[in-house]
């Protein structure tokens, strides 16, 4: 799916426009102008994000440092998107590792405090920022690897699933998954689609309906993560793995992209049809209540 988005962002101007409308892209850029990285190795820091870029390898490491648990607030999401935009614009940056500076937690998912009791304008901006993060990671031209060095529920799991590869710390205290159901909320369809693309249909059904959080070993078994390593080795393994991915010529990447793009379009059409059916059904229910 990520590759599919990459392809359409490269080749389909119409869809790019559609996606940019969906994601309100540019809202982050409007706040702070991106700067190109000129040094051989550099480090740029916002309050909540630290990016180390090694120009010799073309690999950047994004450290999420929003205490206590890297919850995805509007401010944090905006910083993530700005950092991504900057890296994306620097053509020498080919790979991105995302990890956490917080102990025991990769990301606690959407910031619950930022969703509660806020103005409709804030909620709209917040929700657009969530979509923007998803689109930017999924549609990135860089190879992305999530170095999941702690628990990663809900939106945190989504973030990791938008990456090309996931390496998780092998600590049974940590968990990962889309647990929204357990919180009494329904995960949006694009959370669901992202998981289907990662672990398949049946595993997603089970995961979402029961709101399951998986231990690292269980997550590996269903393919939610690709590799488990000792806690101390997560970041180094991620950078080593990146070297392998970057050795693959970009043209092959684009070819696979076309296959996945086809699948993604089919999915989108199905989703639109199902939304139309739901609206028709809701109208029928409404009418039958009137009479
Ligand atoms: C606004 C309009 C949009 C509306 C749309 C709504 C529909 C959206 C539908 C679905 C999508 C939802 C996606 C989500 O991501 S919802 C968030 C789900 N997240 C969780 O369930 C995680 C909850 N947290 C935990 O499980 C744990 O905190 C932990 C495993 C991440 C870490 O555990 P531990 O190290 O033991 O830390 P604590 O539990 O003690 O927490 C420390 C501190 O952090 C606060 N906190 C934790 N999670 C969040 C969070 N998601 N948002 C905000 N704050 C969080 C926690 O309360 C503690 O705070 P303190 O008491 O003040 O210290």
Coordinates of N, CA, C and O in Angstrom, one line a residue, residues 159-262:
X159 N 1.2 4.1 13.0 CA 2.4 4.7 12.5 C 3.5 3.7 12.1 O 4.1 3.8 11.0
X160 N 3.6 2.7 12.9 CA 4.6 1.6 12.5 C 4.2 0.9 11.3 O 5.1 0.6 10.4
X161 N 2.9 0.7 11.1 CA 2.5 0.0 9.9 C 2.6 0.8 8.6 O 2.5 0.2 7.5
X162 N 2.8 2.1 8.7 CA 3.0 2.8 7.5 C 4.4 2.7 7.0 O 4.7 3.2 5.9
X163 N 5.2 2.1 7.8 CA 6.6 1.9 7.4 C 6.8 0.7 6.5 O 6.0 -0.3 6.6
X164 N 7.9 0.6 5.8 CA 8.2 -0.6 4.9 C 8.5 -1.8 5.8 O 8.3 -2.9 5.3
X165 N 9.1 -1.6 7.0 CA 9.6 -2.7 7.7 C 9.6 -2.4 9.2 O 9.7 -1.2 9.6
X166 N 9.2 -3.4 10.1 CA 9.1 -3.1 11.5 C 10.0 -4.1 12.3 O 9.9 -5.3 12.1
X167 N 10.8 -3.4 13.1 CA 11.7 -4.2 14.0 C 11.2 -3.9 15.4 O 11.2 -2.7 15.8
X168 N 10.9 -4.9 16.2 CA 10.4 -4.6 17.6 C 11.3 -5.2 18.7 O 12.0 -6.2 18.5
X169 N 11.4 -4.5 19.8 CA 12.1 -5.0 20.9 C 11.5 -6.2 21.5 O 10.3 -6.3 21.7
X170 N 12.3 -7.3 21.7 CA 11.7 -8.6 22.2 C 11.6 -8.5 23.7 O 12.3 -9.2 24.4
X171 N 10.6 -7.8 24.1 CA 10.3 -7.7 25.6 C 8.9 -7.9 25.8 O 8.0 -7.2 25.3
X172 N 8.5 -9.0 26.5 CA 7.1 -9.4 26.6 C 6.3 -8.4 27.3 O 5.0 -8.5 27.3
X173 N 6.9 -7.4 28.0 CA 6.1 -6.4 28.6 C 5.5 -5.4 27.6 O 4.6 -4.6 27.9
X174 N 6.1 -5.4 26.4 CA 5.6 -4.4 25.4 C 4.4 -5.1 24.6 O 4.3 -6.3 24.5
X175 N 3.6 -4.2 24.0 CA 2.5 -4.7 23.2 C 2.3 -3.8 22.0 O 2.7 -2.6 22.1
X176 N 1.6 -4.3 21.0 CA 1.4 -3.5 19.8 C 0.0 -4.0 19.2 O -0.3 -5.2 19.3
X177 N -0.7 -3.1 18.6 CA -2.0 -3.5 18.0 C -3.0 -2.4 17.9 O -2.7 -1.3 18.5
X178 N -4.0 -2.6 17.2 CA -5.1 -1.6 17.1 C -6.2 -2.0 18.1 O -7.0 -2.8 17.9
X179 N -6.1 -1.4 19.3 CA -6.9 -1.7 20.4 C -8.2 -0.8 20.6 O -8.8 -0.8 21.6
X180 N -8.5 -0.1 19.5 CA -9.6 0.9 19.6 C -10.9 0.3 20.2 O -11.5 1.0 21.0
X181 N -11.2 -0.9 19.8 CA -12.5 -1.5 20.2 C -12.5 -1.6 21.7 O -13.6 -1.3 22.3
X182 N -11.4 -1.8 22.3 CA -11.4 -2.0 23.8 C -11.6 -0.6 24.4 O -12.0 -0.5 25.6
X183 N -11.4 0.5 23.7 CA -11.6 1.8 24.2 C -13.0 2.3 23.9 O -13.4 3.4 24.2
X184 N -13.8 1.4 23.2 CA -15.2 1.8 22.8 C -15.3 2.6 21.6 O -16.3 3.3 21.3
X185 N -14.2 2.7 20.8 CA -14.3 3.4 19.5 C -13.9 2.5 18.3 O -13.3 1.5 18.5
X186 N -14.4 3.0 17.2 CA -14.2 2.2 16.0 C -13.0 2.7 15.2 O -13.0 3.9 15.0
X187 N -12.1 1.9 14.9 CA -10.9 2.3 14.1 C -11.4 2.8 12.7 O -12.2 2.1 12.1
X188 N -10.9 3.9 12.2 CA -11.3 4.4 10.9 C -11.0 3.3 9.8 O -10.0 2.5 10.0
X189 N -11.7 3.4 8.6 CA -11.5 2.3 7.6 C -10.0 2.3 7.1 O -9.5 1.3 6.8
X190 N -9.4 3.5 7.1 CA -8.0 3.5 6.6 C -7.0 2.9 7.6 O -5.9 2.4 7.3
X191 N -7.4 2.9 8.9 CA -6.6 2.2 9.9 C -6.7 0.7 9.6 O -5.7 -0.1 9.5
X192 N -8.0 0.3 9.3 CA -8.3 -1.1 9.0 C -7.5 -1.6 7.7 O -6.9 -2.6 7.7
X193 N -7.6 -0.7 6.7 CA -7.0 -1.1 5.4 C -5.5 -1.2 5.6 O -4.8 -2.1 5.0
X194 N -4.9 -0.4 6.4 CA -3.5 -0.4 6.6 C -3.1 -1.7 7.3 O -2.1 -2.4 6.9
X195 N -4.0 -2.2 8.2 CA -3.7 -3.4 8.9 C -3.9 -4.6 7.9 O -3.1 -5.6 8.0
X196 N -5.0 -4.6 7.1 CA -5.2 -5.6 6.2 C -4.0 -5.8 5.3 O -3.5 -6.9 5.0
X197 N -3.4 -4.7 4.8 CA -2.2 -4.7 4.0 C -1.0 -5.3 4.7 O -0.1 -5.8 4.0
X198 N -1.0 -5.2 6.0 CA 0.1 -5.7 6.8 C 0.0 -7.2 7.1 O 0.9 -7.9 6.9
X199 N -1.2 -7.5 7.7 CA -1.3 -8.9 8.2 C -2.4 -9.7 7.6 O -2.6 -10.9 7.9
X200 N -3.1 -9.1 6.6 CA -4.1 -9.9 5.9 C -5.5 -9.7 6.6 O -5.7 -9.1 7.6
X201 N -6.5 -10.2 5.8 CA -7.9 -9.9 6.2 C -8.3 -10.6 7.5 O -8.9 -9.9 8.4
X202 N -8.1 -11.9 7.6 CA -8.6 -12.6 8.8 C -8.0 -12.1 10.1 O -8.7 -11.9 11.1
X203 N -6.7 -12.0 10.0 CA -6.0 -11.5 11.2 C -6.5 -10.1 11.6 O -6.6 -9.8 12.8
X204 N -6.8 -9.3 10.6 CA -7.3 -7.9 10.9 C -8.7 -8.0 11.6 O -9.0 -7.2 12.5
X205 N -9.5 -8.9 11.0 CA -10.8 -9.0 11.6 C -10.8 -9.4 13.1 O -11.4 -8.7 13.9
X206 N -9.9 -10.3 13.4 CA -9.8 -10.8 14.8 C -9.2 -9.6 15.6 O -9.7 -9.3 16.7
X207 N -8.2 -9.0 15.1 CA -7.5 -7.9 15.8 C -8.5 -6.7 16.1 O -8.5 -6.2 17.3
X208 N -9.2 -6.3 15.1 CA -10.1 -5.1 15.3 C -11.3 -5.5 16.1 O -11.7 -4.7 17.0
X209 N -11.9 -6.6 15.8 CA -13.2 -6.9 16.5 C -12.9 -7.1 18.0 O -13.8 -6.8 18.9
X210 N -11.8 -7.7 18.3 CA -11.5 -8.0 19.8 C -10.6 -6.9 20.4 O -10.4 -6.9 21.6
X211 N -10.2 -6.0 19.6 CA -9.3 -4.9 20.1 C -8.0 -5.4 20.6 O -7.6 -5.0 21.7
X212 N -7.4 -6.4 19.9 CA -6.3 -7.1 20.5 C -5.0 -6.3 20.5 O -4.6 -5.6 19.6
X213 N -4.3 -6.4 21.6 CA -2.9 -6.0 21.7 C -2.0 -7.2 21.8 O -2.3 -8.1 22.5
X214 N -1.0 -7.3 20.9 CA -0.1 -8.4 20.8 C 1.2 -8.3 21.5 O 1.8 -7.2 21.5
X215 N 1.7 -9.3 22.1 CA 3.1 -9.3 22.6 C 4.0 -9.3 21.4 O 3.5 -9.7 20.3
X216 N 5.3 -9.0 21.5 CA 6.1 -9.0 20.4 C 6.1 -10.4 19.7 O 6.1 -10.4 18.4
X217 N 6.1 -11.5 20.5 CA 6.2 -12.8 19.8 C 4.9 -13.1 19.0 O 5.0 -13.6 17.9
X218 N 3.8 -12.7 19.6 CA 2.5 -12.8 18.8 C 2.5 -12.0 17.6 O 2.0 -12.4 16.5
X219 N 3.0 -10.7 17.8 CA 3.0 -9.8 16.6 C 3.9 -10.3 15.5 O 3.5 -10.2 14.3
X220 N 5.0 -11.0 15.9 CA 5.8 -11.6 14.8 C 5.1 -12.7 14.1 O 5.2 -12.8 12.9
X221 N 4.4 -13.5 14.9 CA 3.7 -14.7 14.4 C 2.7 -14.2 13.3 O 2.5 -14.9 12.3
X222 N 1.9 -13.2 13.6 CA 0.9 -12.8 12.6 C 1.5 -11.8 11.5 O 0.7 -11.4 10.6
X223 N 2.7 -11.5 11.6 CA 3.3 -10.6 10.6 C 3.1 -9.1 10.9 O 3.4 -8.3 10.0
X224 N 2.7 -8.8 12.1 CA 2.5 -7.4 12.4 C 3.8 -6.7 12.5 O 4.0 -5.5 12.3
X225 N 4.8 -7.4 13.0 CA 6.2 -6.9 13.0 C 7.0 -7.9 12.2 O 6.6 -9.1 12.0
X226 N 8.1 -7.5 11.7 CA 8.9 -8.4 10.8 C 10.1 -9.0 11.5 O 10.6 -10.1 11.0
X227 N 10.5 -8.5 12.6 CA 11.7 -9.0 13.2 C 11.7 -8.6 14.7 O 11.3 -7.5 15.0
X228 N 12.2 -9.5 15.6 CA 12.4 -9.1 17.0 C 13.8 -9.2 17.3 O 14.5 -10.1 16.9
X229 N 14.3 -8.2 18.0 CA 15.7 -8.2 18.5 C 15.7 -7.8 19.9 O 14.8 -7.2 20.4
X230 N 16.9 -8.0 20.5 CA 17.0 -7.5 21.9 C 16.9 -6.0 22.0 O 17.2 -5.3 21.0
X231 N 16.3 -5.6 23.1 CA 16.0 -4.2 23.3 C 17.1 -3.2 22.9 O 16.9 -2.2 22.2
X232 N 18.3 -3.6 23.2 CA 19.5 -2.7 22.9 C 19.9 -2.7 21.5 O 20.7 -1.9 21.0
X233 N 19.3 -3.7 20.7 CA 19.8 -3.8 19.3 C 18.8 -3.3 18.3 O 19.0 -3.4 17.1
X234 N 17.7 -2.7 18.8 CA 16.6 -2.3 17.8 C 17.1 -1.3 16.8 O 17.0 -1.4 15.6
X235 N 17.8 -0.2 17.3 CA 18.2 0.8 16.4 C 19.3 0.4 15.5 O 19.3 0.7 14.2
X236 N 20.3 -0.3 16.0 CA 21.4 -0.8 15.2 C 20.9 -1.7 14.1 O 21.3 -1.7 12.9
X237 N 20.0 -2.6 14.5 CA 19.5 -3.6 13.5 C 18.7 -2.8 12.4 O 18.8 -3.2 11.3
X238 N 18.0 -1.8 12.9 CA 17.3 -1.0 11.9 C 18.2 -0.4 10.8 O 17.9 -0.4 9.6
X239 N 19.3 0.2 11.3 CA 20.2 0.9 10.3 C 20.9 -0.2 9.5 O 21.1 0.0 8.3
X240 N 21.2 -1.4 10.0 CA 21.8 -2.4 9.2 C 20.8 -2.9 8.2 O 21.2 -3.1 7.0
X241 N 19.6 -3.1 8.6 CA 18.5 -3.5 7.7 C 18.3 -2.5 6.5 O 18.1 -2.9 5.4
X242 N 18.4 -1.3 6.9 CA 18.3 -0.2 5.9 C 19.3 -0.3 4.8 O 19.0 -0.1 3.6
X243 N 20.5 -0.7 5.1 CA 21.6 -0.9 4.1 C 21.1 -1.9 3.0 O 21.3 -1.7 1.8
X244 N 20.5 -3.0 3.5 CA 20.0 -4.0 2.5 C 18.9 -3.4 1.6 O 18.9 -3.7 0.4
X245 N 18.0 -2.7 2.2 CA 16.9 -2.2 1.4 C 17.4 -1.2 0.4 O 16.9 -1.1 -0.7
X246 N 18.4 -0.4 0.8 CA 18.9 0.7 -0.1 C 19.7 0.1 -1.2 O 20.0 0.8 -2.2
X247 N 20.1 -1.2 -1.0 CA 20.9 -1.8 -2.1 C 20.0 -2.2 -3.3 O 20.5 -2.5 -4.4
X248 N 18.7 -2.3 -3.1 CA 17.8 -2.6 -4.2 C 17.6 -1.4 -5.1 O 17.3 -0.4 -4.6
X249 N 17.8 -1.6 -6.4 CA 17.6 -0.5 -7.3 C 16.2 0.1 -7.2 O 15.2 -0.7 -7.1
X250 N 16.1 1.4 -7.2 CA 14.8 2.1 -7.1 C 13.8 1.7 -8.1 O 12.6 1.6 -7.8
X251 N 14.3 1.3 -9.3 CA 13.3 1.0 -10.4 C 12.5 -0.3 -10.0 O 11.3 -0.4 -10.4
X252 N 13.1 -1.2 -9.3 CA 12.3 -2.4 -8.9 C 11.2 -2.0 -7.9 O 10.1 -2.5 -8.0
X253 N 11.6 -1.1 -7.1 CA 10.7 -0.6 -6.1 C 9.4 0.0 -6.8 O 8.3 -0.3 -6.5
X254 N 9.7 0.7 -7.9 CA 8.6 1.3 -8.6 C 7.7 0.3 -9.3 O 6.5 0.4 -9.4
X255 N 8.3 -0.8 -9.8 CA 7.5 -1.9 -10.4 C 6.6 -2.5 -9.5 O 5.4 -2.7 -9.8
X256 N 7.1 -2.8 -8.3 CA 6.2 -3.4 -7.3 C 5.1 -2.4 -6.9 O 3.9 -2.8 -6.7
X257 N 5.5 -1.1 -6.9 CA 4.5 -0.1 -6.6 C 3.3 -0.2 -7.5 O 2.2 0.0 -7.1
X258 N 3.5 -0.5 -8.8 CA 2.4 -0.5 -9.7 C 1.4 -1.7 -9.4 O 0.2 -1.5 -9.4
X259 N 2.0 -2.8 -9.0 CA 1.1 -3.9 -8.5 C 0.2 -3.5 -7.4 O -1.0 -3.7 -7.3
X260 N 0.9 -2.9 -6.4 CA 0.2 -2.5 -5.1 C -0.8 -1.4 -5.4 O -1.9 -1.3 -4.8
X261 N -0.5 -0.5 -6.4 CA -1.3 0.6 -6.7 C -2.7 0.1 -7.2 O -3.7 0.5 -6.8
X262 N -2.6 -1.0 -8.0 CA -3.8 -1.6 -8.6 C -4.7 -2.1 -7.4 O -5.9 -1.8 -7.4

